[in-house]
mmCIF file of C-alpha atoms and ligand atoms in Angstrom:
data_model
loop_
_atom_site.group_PDB
_atom_site.id
_atom_site.type_symbol
_atom_site.label_atom_id
_atom_site.label_comp_id
_atom_site.label_asym_id
_atom_site.label_seq_id
_atom_site.Cartn_x
_atom_site.Cartn_y
_atom_site.Cartn_z
ATOM 1 C CA MET A 1 0.000 0.000 0.000
ATOM 2 C CA ALA A 2 1.353 3.424 -0.880
ATOM 3 C CA GLU A 3 2.442 5.366 2.176
ATOM 4 C CA GLN A 4 0.136 8.272 2.980
ATOM 5 C CA LYS A 5 1.804 9.999 5.904
ATOM 6 C CA LYS A 6 3.887 12.959 4.722
ATOM 7 C CA LEU A 7 6.803 12.301 7.075
ATOM 8 C CA LEU A 8 7.093 8.639 6.059
ATOM 9 C CA ARG A 9 6.921 9.616 2.395
ATOM 10 C CA ALA A 10 9.891 11.979 2.834
ATOM 11 C CA LEU A 11 11.815 9.260 4.678
ATOM 12 C CA ALA A 12 11.086 6.864 1.816
ATOM 13 C CA GLY A 13 12.812 9.342 -0.507
ATOM 14 C CA GLU A 14 9.869 11.244 -1.980
ATOM 15 C CA THR A 15 10.299 14.891 -2.955
ATOM 16 C CA GLN A 16 7.209 16.882 -1.928
ATOM 17 C CA ASP A 17 6.023 20.370 -2.919
ATOM 18 C CA VAL A 18 5.441 21.156 0.758
ATOM 19 C CA PRO A 19 7.826 19.337 3.097
ATOM 20 C CA PRO A 20 6.501 17.691 6.255
ATOM 21 C CA ILE A 21 7.304 19.675 9.373
ATOM 22 C CA TRP A 22 7.938 19.099 13.071
ATOM 23 C CA MET A 23 10.187 20.723 15.636
ATOM 24 C CA MET A 24 12.779 19.452 18.098
ATOM 25 C CA ARG A 25 11.537 20.009 21.695
ATOM 26 C CA GLN A 26 8.106 20.868 20.288
ATOM 27 C CA ALA A 27 6.599 19.807 23.621
ATOM 28 C CA GLY A 28 8.291 22.207 25.990
ATOM 29 C CA ARG A 29 8.405 25.200 28.243
ATOM 30 C CA TYR A 30 7.611 27.806 25.544
ATOM 31 C CA LEU A 31 4.018 26.428 25.627
ATOM 32 C CA PRO A 32 1.782 27.511 28.544
ATOM 33 C CA GLU A 33 -0.139 24.222 28.332
ATOM 34 C CA TYR A 34 3.162 22.302 28.781
ATOM 35 C CA ARG A 35 4.048 24.347 31.868
ATOM 36 C CA ALA A 36 0.613 23.612 33.341
ATOM 37 C CA THR A 37 0.884 19.833 32.800
ATOM 38 C CA ARG A 38 4.464 19.800 34.113
ATOM 39 C CA ALA A 39 3.255 21.554 37.279
ATOM 40 C CA GLN A 40 0.517 18.942 37.609
ATOM 41 C CA ALA A 41 3.129 16.151 37.329
ATOM 42 C CA GLY A 42 5.345 17.846 39.934
ATOM 43 C CA ASP A 43 8.678 17.828 38.107
ATOM 44 C CA PHE A 44 10.229 16.926 34.772
ATOM 45 C CA LEU A 45 11.149 13.303 35.556
ATOM 46 C CA SER A 46 7.744 12.588 37.109
ATOM 47 C CA LEU A 47 6.250 13.897 33.878
ATOM 48 C CA CYS A 48 8.466 11.565 31.788
ATOM 49 C CA TYR A 49 7.383 8.533 33.854
ATOM 50 C CA ASN A 50 3.645 9.375 33.896
ATOM 51 C CA PRO A 51 2.270 7.820 30.664
ATOM 52 C CA GLU A 52 -1.029 9.767 30.632
ATOM 53 C CA LEU A 53 0.621 13.133 31.228
ATOM 54 C CA ALA A 54 3.622 12.407 28.969
ATOM 55 C CA ALA A 55 1.176 11.487 26.183
ATOM 56 C CA GLU A 56 -0.774 14.677 26.918
ATOM 57 C CA VAL A 57 2.280 16.953 26.486
ATOM 58 C CA THR A 58 3.298 15.048 23.340
ATOM 59 C CA LEU A 59 -0.157 15.775 21.883
ATOM 60 C CA GLN A 60 -0.267 19.463 22.859
ATOM 61 C CA PRO A 61 1.852 20.797 19.949
ATOM 62 C CA ILE A 62 -0.022 18.487 17.542
ATOM 63 C CA ARG A 63 -3.361 19.968 18.606
ATOM 64 C CA ARG A 64 -2.067 23.534 18.545
ATOM 65 C CA TYR A 65 -0.119 23.429 15.262
ATOM 66 C CA GLY A 66 -0.950 20.226 13.385
ATOM 67 C CA PHE A 67 2.691 19.156 12.990
ATOM 68 C CA ASP A 68 3.261 16.161 10.684
ATOM 69 C CA ALA A 69 5.069 14.254 13.437
ATOM 70 C CA ALA A 70 4.858 13.823 17.186
ATOM 71 C CA ILE A 71 7.980 12.921 19.158
ATOM 72 C CA LEU A 72 7.589 10.791 22.248
ATOM 73 C CA PHE A 73 7.996 12.893 25.381
ATOM 74 C CA ALA A 74 10.908 11.459 27.369
ATOM 75 C CA ASP A 75 14.631 12.216 27.722
ATOM 76 C CA ILE A 76 17.919 10.759 26.521
ATOM 77 C CA LEU A 77 19.079 10.488 30.145
ATOM 78 C CA LEU A 78 16.464 7.894 31.117
ATOM 79 C CA ILE A 79 18.813 5.183 29.757
ATOM 80 C CA PRO A 80 21.566 5.963 32.291
ATOM 81 C CA GLN A 81 18.929 5.961 35.012
ATOM 82 C CA ALA A 82 17.575 2.596 33.806
ATOM 83 C CA LEU A 83 21.144 1.249 33.905
ATOM 84 C CA GLY A 84 21.348 2.253 37.561
ATOM 85 C CA ALA A 85 22.870 5.766 37.529
ATOM 86 C CA ASP A 86 21.337 8.359 39.840
ATOM 87 C CA LEU A 87 19.604 11.127 37.863
ATOM 88 C CA TRP A 88 17.992 14.371 38.943
ATOM 89 C CA PHE A 89 17.345 17.776 37.381
ATOM 90 C CA VAL A 90 18.299 21.048 39.039
ATOM 91 C CA THR A 91 15.787 23.739 38.055
ATOM 92 C CA GLY A 92 17.393 26.374 35.870
ATOM 93 C CA GLU A 93 20.643 24.409 35.567
ATOM 94 C CA GLY A 94 19.999 21.024 33.962
ATOM 95 C CA PRO A 95 20.691 17.362 34.624
ATOM 96 C CA ARG A 96 22.877 15.855 37.340
ATOM 97 C CA LEU A 97 23.987 12.197 37.457
ATOM 98 C CA SER A 98 26.273 10.030 39.525
ATOM 99 C CA THR A 99 29.647 10.055 37.694
ATOM 100 C CA ILE A 100 31.544 7.221 36.019
ATOM 101 C CA THR A 101 35.293 7.649 36.179
ATOM 102 C CA SER A 102 36.545 4.252 37.373
ATOM 103 C CA GLU A 103 35.988 0.530 36.865
ATOM 104 C CA ALA A 104 34.299 0.490 40.290
ATOM 105 C CA ASP A 105 31.735 3.102 39.135
ATOM 106 C CA PHE A 106 31.111 1.126 35.949
ATOM 107 C CA ALA A 107 30.685 -2.132 37.904
ATOM 108 C CA LYS A 108 27.747 -0.570 39.774
ATOM 109 C CA LEU A 109 25.713 -0.305 36.566
ATOM 110 C CA GLY A 110 23.082 -2.979 36.058
ATOM 111 C CA PRO A 111 22.678 -5.329 33.086
ATOM 112 C CA VAL A 112 20.868 -4.252 29.914
ATOM 113 C CA SER A 113 18.187 -6.877 30.566
ATOM 114 C CA ASP A 114 17.050 -4.853 33.626
ATOM 115 C CA ILE A 115 16.374 -1.534 31.859
ATOM 116 C CA HIS A 116 12.741 -2.255 30.958
ATOM 117 C CA GLU A 117 11.708 -2.332 34.609
ATOM 118 C CA THR A 118 12.429 1.414 34.756
ATOM 119 C CA LEU A 119 11.424 2.177 31.169
ATOM 120 C CA ASN A 120 8.051 0.371 31.019
ATOM 121 C CA PRO A 121 6.096 3.627 31.562
ATOM 122 C CA ILE A 122 7.781 5.069 28.447
ATOM 123 C CA TYR A 123 6.521 2.144 26.344
ATOM 124 C CA GLU A 124 3.055 2.745 27.775
ATOM 125 C CA THR A 125 3.272 6.401 26.651
ATOM 126 C CA VAL A 126 4.073 5.160 23.124
ATOM 127 C CA ARG A 127 1.067 2.799 23.194
ATOM 128 C CA ILE A 128 -1.270 5.609 24.275
ATOM 129 C CA LEU A 129 0.087 7.876 21.538
ATOM 130 C CA SER A 130 -0.237 5.319 18.791
ATOM 131 C CA ARG A 131 -3.948 5.048 19.710
ATOM 132 C CA GLU A 132 -4.600 8.763 20.108
ATOM 133 C CA LEU A 133 -2.598 10.518 17.403
ATOM 134 C CA PRO A 134 -4.437 11.711 14.276
ATOM 135 C CA SER A 135 -4.065 9.216 11.402
ATOM 136 C CA GLU A 136 -1.862 11.605 9.365
ATOM 137 C CA THR A 137 0.648 12.184 12.187
ATOM 138 C CA THR A 138 3.798 10.047 12.417
ATOM 139 C CA LEU A 139 5.043 8.928 15.842
ATOM 140 C CA ILE A 140 8.803 9.290 16.380
ATOM 141 C CA GLY A 141 10.607 7.415 19.157
ATOM 142 C CA PHE A 142 14.148 8.368 20.145
ATOM 143 C CA ALA A 143 17.255 7.776 22.196
ATOM 144 C CA GLY A 144 20.532 9.568 22.740
ATOM 145 C CA ALA A 145 23.572 8.340 20.825
ATOM 146 C CA PRO A 146 26.084 6.453 22.995
ATOM 147 C CA TRP A 147 28.745 9.198 22.878
ATOM 148 C CA THR A 148 26.344 11.963 23.916
ATOM 149 C CA VAL A 149 24.800 9.845 26.690
ATOM 150 C CA ALA A 150 28.310 8.874 27.864
ATOM 151 C CA THR A 151 29.374 12.542 28.116
ATOM 152 C CA TYR A 152 26.658 13.066 30.763
ATOM 153 C CA MET A 153 27.338 9.754 32.537
ATOM 154 C CA ILE A 154 31.063 10.448 32.840
ATOM 155 C CA ALA A 155 30.857 14.108 33.896
ATOM 156 C CA GLY A 156 27.627 13.778 35.890
ATOM 157 C CA ARG A 157 26.260 16.866 34.144
ATOM 158 C CA GLY A 158 26.318 18.836 30.910
ATOM 159 C CA THR A 159 29.727 20.330 30.074
ATOM 160 C CA PRO A 160 30.647 23.033 27.532
ATOM 161 C CA ASP A 161 33.441 21.008 25.891
ATOM 162 C CA GLN A 162 32.728 17.411 27.026
ATOM 163 C CA GLY A 163 36.162 17.590 28.675
ATOM 164 C CA PRO A 164 35.734 14.779 31.248
ATOM 165 C CA ALA A 165 34.507 12.348 28.545
ATOM 166 C CA HIS A 166 37.438 13.194 26.266
ATOM 167 C CA ALA A 167 39.819 12.752 29.210
ATOM 168 C CA LEU A 168 38.442 9.278 30.045
ATOM 169 C CA ARG A 169 38.543 8.288 26.385
ATOM 170 C CA GLU A 170 42.252 9.118 26.283
ATOM 171 C CA GLU A 171 43.289 7.960 29.757
ATOM 172 C CA ASN A 172 41.233 4.756 30.073
ATOM 173 C CA THR A 173 40.125 3.801 26.590
ATOM 174 C CA ALA A 174 39.070 0.293 27.637
ATOM 175 C CA LEU A 175 36.684 1.604 30.299
ATOM 176 C CA PHE A 176 35.359 4.297 27.962
ATOM 177 C CA GLU A 177 34.714 1.723 25.227
ATOM 178 C CA ALA A 178 33.051 -0.680 27.672
ATOM 179 C CA LEU A 179 30.688 2.119 28.724
ATOM 180 C CA LEU A 180 29.895 2.975 25.098
ATOM 181 C CA ALA A 181 29.220 -0.706 24.343
ATOM 182 C CA ARG A 182 26.822 -0.971 27.320
ATOM 183 C CA ILE A 183 24.916 2.131 26.207
ATOM 184 C CA THR A 184 24.826 0.897 22.596
ATOM 185 C CA GLU A 185 23.336 -2.435 23.647
ATOM 186 C CA ALA A 186 20.796 -0.759 25.954
ATOM 187 C CA THR A 187 19.809 1.676 23.203
ATOM 188 C CA ILE A 188 19.077 -1.138 20.747
ATOM 189 C CA GLU A 189 16.777 -2.811 23.293
ATOM 190 C CA TYR A 190 15.136 0.489 24.301
ATOM 191 C CA LEU A 191 14.402 1.530 20.688
ATOM 192 C CA SER A 192 13.172 -1.989 19.851
ATOM 193 C CA MET A 193 10.637 -1.759 22.680
ATOM 194 C CA GLN A 194 9.517 1.678 21.472
ATOM 195 C CA ILE A 195 8.978 0.217 17.989
ATOM 196 C CA ASP A 196 7.081 -2.774 19.415
ATOM 197 C CA ALA A 197 4.863 -0.285 21.279
ATOM 198 C CA GLY A 198 4.077 1.681 18.101
ATOM 199 C CA ALA A 199 6.915 4.094 17.217
ATOM 200 C CA GLU A 200 6.973 4.423 13.408
ATOM 201 C CA VAL A 201 10.375 6.143 13.119
ATOM 202 C CA VAL A 202 13.280 6.410 15.549
ATOM 203 C CA LYS A 203 15.780 9.227 15.930
ATOM 204 C CA ILE A 204 19.260 8.991 17.443
ATOM 205 C CA PHE A 205 20.382 12.291 19.044
ATOM 206 C CA ASP A 206 24.159 12.793 19.033
ATOM 207 C CA SER A 207 24.142 16.356 20.314
ATOM 208 C CA TRP A 208 27.882 16.404 21.057
ATOM 209 C CA ALA A 209 29.107 14.518 17.957
ATOM 210 C CA GLY A 210 30.828 17.706 16.767
ATOM 211 C CA SER A 211 33.384 17.579 19.575
ATOM 212 C CA LEU A 212 34.755 14.277 18.235
ATOM 213 C CA LYS A 213 37.406 15.011 15.606
ATOM 214 C CA GLY A 214 38.998 12.859 12.910
ATOM 215 C CA GLU A 215 39.236 9.172 13.673
ATOM 216 C CA ALA A 216 37.473 9.632 17.038
ATOM 217 C CA PHE A 217 34.358 10.750 15.144
ATOM 218 C CA GLU A 218 34.372 7.560 13.057
ATOM 219 C CA LYS A 219 34.904 5.324 16.095
ATOM 220 C CA TYR A 220 32.608 6.927 18.657
ATOM 221 C CA ALA A 221 29.909 8.773 16.668
ATOM 222 C CA LEU A 222 29.615 7.008 13.321
ATOM 223 C CA GLU A 223 30.287 3.417 14.396
ATOM 224 C CA PRO A 224 27.781 3.235 17.307
ATOM 225 C CA CYS A 225 25.125 4.809 15.068
ATOM 226 C CA ARG A 226 25.906 2.184 12.420
ATOM 227 C CA GLN A 227 25.659 -0.634 14.977
ATOM 228 C CA ILE A 228 22.335 0.559 16.373
ATOM 229 C CA THR A 229 20.891 1.072 12.891
ATOM 230 C CA ALA A 230 22.089 -2.340 11.666
ATOM 231 C CA ALA A 231 20.565 -4.121 14.683
ATOM 232 C CA LEU A 232 17.245 -2.284 14.285
ATOM 233 C CA LYS A 233 17.118 -2.848 10.505
ATOM 234 C CA GLU A 234 17.643 -6.556 11.067
ATOM 235 C CA ARG A 235 14.652 -6.689 13.424
ATOM 236 C CA TYR A 236 12.507 -4.007 11.772
ATOM 237 C CA PRO A 237 13.551 -3.543 8.116
ATOM 238 C CA HIS A 238 10.755 -1.039 7.412
ATOM 239 C CA ILE A 239 11.305 1.339 10.332
ATOM 240 C CA PRO A 240 13.179 4.477 9.180
ATOM 241 C CA VAL A 241 16.015 5.853 11.311
ATOM 242 C CA ILE A 242 16.941 9.551 11.564
ATOM 243 C CA GLY A 243 20.469 10.352 12.755
ATOM 244 C CA PHE A 244 21.530 13.693 14.236
ATOM 245 C CA PRO A 245 25.327 13.987 14.494
ATOM 246 C CA ARG A 246 25.039 17.628 15.553
ATOM 247 C CA GLU A 247 27.840 19.980 14.418
ATOM 248 C CA ALA A 248 29.437 17.196 12.371
ATOM 249 C CA GLY A 249 30.346 19.754 9.673
ATOM 250 C CA ASP A 250 32.092 18.039 6.745
ATOM 251 C CA LYS A 251 31.417 14.696 8.440
ATOM 252 C CA TYR A 252 27.744 15.044 7.498
ATOM 253 C CA VAL A 253 28.866 14.085 3.982
ATOM 254 C CA GLY A 254 28.465 10.333 3.519
ATOM 255 C CA PHE A 255 27.149 9.831 7.092
ATOM 256 C CA ALA A 256 23.834 8.303 5.943
ATOM 257 C CA LYS A 257 25.532 5.840 3.578
ATOM 258 C CA ALA A 258 28.150 4.827 6.141
ATOM 259 C CA THR A 259 25.631 4.242 8.955
ATOM 260 C CA GLY A 260 22.587 2.975 7.042
ATOM 261 C CA ILE A 261 20.286 5.690 8.427
ATOM 262 C CA ASP A 262 17.445 6.981 6.242
ATOM 263 C CA CYS A 263 17.758 10.670 7.045
ATOM 264 C CA VAL A 264 20.396 13.039 8.401
ATOM 265 C CA ALA A 265 19.279 15.872 10.674
ATOM 266 C CA LEU A 266 21.286 19.050 10.080
ATOM 267 C CA ASP A 267 22.106 21.687 12.678
ATOM 268 C CA ASN A 268 21.943 25.368 11.734
ATOM 269 C CA SER A 269 25.702 25.869 11.306
ATOM 270 C CA VAL A 270 25.351 24.069 7.960
ATOM 271 C CA ASP A 271 24.611 26.128 4.859
ATOM 272 C CA PRO A 272 21.458 24.670 3.227
ATOM 273 C CA GLU A 273 22.705 25.082 -0.359
ATOM 274 C CA TRP A 274 25.926 23.249 0.545
ATOM 275 C CA ALA A 275 23.943 20.526 2.334
ATOM 276 C CA ALA A 276 21.606 20.081 -0.645
ATOM 277 C CA ALA A 277 24.596 19.519 -2.934
ATOM 278 C CA ASN A 278 26.656 17.369 -0.570
ATOM 279 C CA VAL A 279 24.317 15.583 1.848
ATOM 280 C CA GLN A 280 20.823 15.511 0.322
ATOM 281 C CA VAL A 281 22.298 13.852 -2.796
ATOM 282 C CA ASP A 282 22.325 10.648 -0.704
ATOM 283 C CA GLY A 283 18.723 10.919 0.566
ATOM 284 C CA CYS A 284 16.407 12.682 2.971
ATOM 285 C CA VAL A 285 17.644 15.539 5.146
ATOM 286 C CA GLN A 286 15.965 17.243 8.081
ATOM 287 C CA GLY A 287 16.516 20.768 9.379
ATOM 288 C CA ASN A 288 17.948 23.397 9.629
ATOM 289 C CA LEU A 289 16.374 26.678 10.762
ATOM 290 C CA ALA A 290 18.179 28.392 13.668
ATOM 291 C CA SER A 291 16.100 28.137 16.858
ATOM 292 C CA ARG A 292 16.671 31.833 17.629
ATOM 293 C CA HIS A 293 14.147 32.721 14.885
ATOM 294 C CA MET A 294 11.461 31.275 17.184
ATOM 295 C CA VAL A 295 12.417 34.043 19.634
ATOM 296 C CA THR A 296 13.030 36.909 17.204
ATOM 297 C CA GLY A 297 10.392 36.199 14.502
ATOM 298 C CA GLY A 298 9.607 38.821 11.843
ATOM 299 C CA GLN A 299 10.843 39.082 8.258
ATOM 300 C CA ASP A 300 14.144 37.326 9.105
ATOM 301 C CA LEU A 301 12.200 34.225 10.147
ATOM 302 C CA ILE A 302 10.178 34.299 6.919
ATOM 303 C CA ASP A 303 13.233 34.878 4.695
ATOM 304 C CA GLU A 304 15.333 32.170 6.313
ATOM 305 C CA THR A 305 12.450 29.656 6.275
ATOM 306 C CA ARG A 306 11.902 30.311 2.544
ATOM 307 C CA ARG A 307 15.638 29.990 1.858
ATOM 308 C CA ILE A 308 15.788 26.552 3.514
ATOM 309 C CA VAL A 309 12.633 25.284 1.778
ATOM 310 C CA ALA A 310 14.009 26.508 -1.592
ATOM 311 C CA ALA A 311 17.467 25.001 -1.039
ATOM 312 C CA PHE A 312 16.048 21.529 -0.330
ATOM 313 C CA LYS A 313 13.083 21.591 -2.769
ATOM 314 C CA ASN A 314 14.617 19.192 -5.297
ATOM 315 C CA GLY A 315 14.953 16.264 -2.901
ATOM 316 C CA PRO A 316 13.390 14.626 0.144
ATOM 317 C CA HIS A 317 13.270 17.096 3.038
ATOM 318 C CA ILE A 318 11.697 17.322 6.501
ATOM 319 C CA PHE A 319 11.485 20.896 7.702
ATOM 320 C CA ASN A 320 12.755 21.331 11.292
ATOM 321 C CA LEU A 321 14.932 23.536 13.456
ATOM 322 C CA GLY A 322 18.689 22.994 13.723
ATOM 323 C CA HIS A 323 18.332 22.303 17.467
ATOM 324 C CA GLY A 324 15.568 22.363 20.082
ATOM 325 C CA ILE A 325 13.195 25.300 20.498
ATOM 326 C CA THR A 326 14.115 27.327 23.601
ATOM 327 C CA PRO A 327 11.830 28.271 26.536
ATOM 328 C CA ASP A 328 11.912 31.990 25.594
ATOM 329 C CA ALA A 329 10.392 31.296 22.125
ATOM 330 C CA ASP A 330 7.106 32.963 21.148
ATOM 331 C CA PRO A 331 4.414 30.408 20.180
ATOM 332 C CA ASP A 332 3.191 32.840 17.468
ATOM 333 C CA ASN A 333 6.565 32.616 15.710
ATOM 334 C CA VAL A 334 6.119 28.843 15.449
ATOM 335 C CA GLN A 335 2.809 29.446 13.652
ATOM 336 C CA LEU A 336 4.502 31.972 11.347
ATOM 337 C CA MET A 337 7.177 29.396 10.453
ATOM 338 C CA ILE A 338 4.549 26.738 9.714
ATOM 339 C CA ASP A 339 2.461 29.137 7.596
ATOM 340 C CA THR A 340 5.582 30.126 5.637
ATOM 341 C CA VAL A 341 6.516 26.479 4.965
ATOM 342 C CA ARG A 342 2.980 25.473 3.989
ATOM 343 C CA ASN A 343 1.819 28.593 2.113
ATOM 344 C CA GLY A 344 5.116 29.800 0.655
HETATM 345 O O1 CP3 B 1 11.711 17.008 21.435
HETATM 346 C C1 CP3 B 1 10.792 16.705 22.211
HETATM 347 O O2 CP3 B 1 9.785 17.433 22.388
HETATM 348 C C2 CP3 B 1 10.827 15.335 22.881
HETATM 349 C C3 CP3 B 1 11.367 15.262 24.194
HETATM 350 C C4 CP3 B 1 12.851 15.487 24.425
HETATM 351 C C5 CP3 B 1 13.343 16.109 25.602
HETATM 352 N N1 CP3 B 1 14.699 15.998 25.599
HETATM 353 C C6 CP3 B 1 12.507 16.704 26.646
HETATM 354 C C7 CP3 B 1 13.132 17.645 27.597
HETATM 355 C C8 CP3 B 1 13.961 15.071 23.677
HETATM 356 C C9 CP3 B 1 14.009 14.429 22.304
HETATM 357 C C10 CP3 B 1 15.126 15.394 24.449
HETATM 358 C C11 CP3 B 1 16.484 15.063 24.021
HETATM 359 C C12 CP3 B 1 17.624 15.477 24.846
HETATM 360 N N2 CP3 B 1 17.699 15.561 26.205
HETATM 361 C C13 CP3 B 1 18.896 15.776 24.324
HETATM 362 C C14 CP3 B 1 19.294 15.695 22.860
HETATM 363 C C15 CP3 B 1 18.831 16.857 22.050
HETATM 364 C C16 CP3 B 1 19.471 18.179 22.414
HETATM 365 O O3 CP3 B 1 18.719 19.033 22.921
HETATM 366 O O4 CP3 B 1 20.664 18.353 22.168
HETATM 367 C C17 CP3 B 1 19.726 16.110 25.407
HETATM 368 C C18 CP3 B 1 21.188 16.528 25.326
HETATM 369 C C19 CP3 B 1 18.958 15.944 26.595
HETATM 370 C C20 CP3 B 1 19.414 16.111 28.007
HETATM 371 C C21 CP3 B 1 18.689 17.193 28.691
HETATM 372 N N3 CP3 B 1 17.353 17.143 29.027
HETATM 373 C C22 CP3 B 1 19.206 18.441 29.118
HETATM 374 C C23 CP3 B 1 20.629 18.905 28.915
HETATM 375 C C24 CP3 B 1 18.155 19.124 29.723
HETATM 376 C C25 CP3 B 1 18.234 20.452 30.430
HETATM 377 C C26 CP3 B 1 18.304 21.584 29.485
HETATM 378 C C27 CP3 B 1 16.932 22.160 29.295
HETATM 379 O O5 CP3 B 1 16.538 22.384 28.145
HETATM 380 O O6 CP3 B 1 16.284 22.403 30.331
HETATM 381 C C28 CP3 B 1 16.992 18.318 29.614
HETATM 382 C C29 CP3 B 1 15.635 18.648 30.101
HETATM 383 C C30 CP3 B 1 14.503 18.508 29.141
HETATM 384 N N4 CP3 B 1 14.316 17.481 28.276
HETATM 385 C C31 CP3 B 1 13.394 19.397 29.038
HETATM 386 C C32 CP3 B 1 12.533 18.855 28.070
HETATM 387 C C33 CP3 B 1 11.193 19.387 27.637
HETATM 388 C C34 CP3 B 1 13.159 20.630 29.883
HETATM 389 C C35 CP3 B 1 12.718 20.119 31.212
HETATM 390 C C36 CP3 B 1 11.728 20.981 31.927
HETATM 391 O O7 CP3 B 1 10.530 20.950 31.618
HETATM 392 O O8 CP3 B 1 12.193 21.660 32.860
#
């Protein structure tokens, strides 16, 4: 049967007059209805683990804007927690985790087979969404890429330069690689369960891929993405995979072919005309409007949106931001972006 959903058509390689559109962090603090539901849940993690409320915040941007895709509401740091790391969020600052800097820290992590005990509520959220989403809306599941997840597990928090993770990688390569292997294995099982529950596409977020240079990029960004994709394709040949090696620069070229993913998500440091010529030649691309336009709006937002749509119009494209929408964004600017994409 021919595929009807716009997002799945783009992922299958179809060029469309109007690209499908969704937005990273589309369920988030810029929306008053999100803030209300989050307050009802108590805090961010309680919201992630409450299937009814997590499904509710996933649906909010679909109701408000009619995006072509919904992304499961959860977080990339639930995997470390499911493996036994402590995880909490400090309001206004971000995540905190127990750190992994020694073999003894690593030995405290649990086996991959135990992760579902913690993550079962997430699969329930996916099941609710696959029942409740409009028939034209595609449901995207996701996980963090092993390198990005490891940067938080090693440092115990977000870091500007991923320094502690780079230090461990150089000083204790065996431990670093064992950690990456554990996360890779857990991610395959986690994404498989999301697909079993009804996710139609999965996305792998490698937010810090750009800090891996040269051979380290191939080993720790490209190779884990290839392994996860290969394992998923073996189990679920028809489920498309989106990869997001953020700030990969020249390494975006050939990334889809080398990893087997169906679509590369582009950050906003990439010029769209360059990406059309060098990345979209291999298949679908997603991106790459700068998130700041959701704060500043106006003619700049319209011009830049039109430029991106025009640059990618001769191949498969999913319109999106280059990174997540920020809490200070104006919901009206999101509508302006959507109107510009859909009406020209
Ligand atoms: O996109 C979506 O709407 C789906 C849900 C989603 C969240 N986080 C919800 C969230 C997704 C796909 C993520 C991915 C994620 N989480 C990434 C990769 C993408 C990226 O942004 O680079 C990373 C690095 C994380 C880890 C994380 N989660 C950080 C560093 C923070 C704190 C920074 C911040 O924005 O507050 C979070 C918290 C988080 N994850 C929020 C949301 C909506 C804000 C929490 C709140 O409501 O207070």
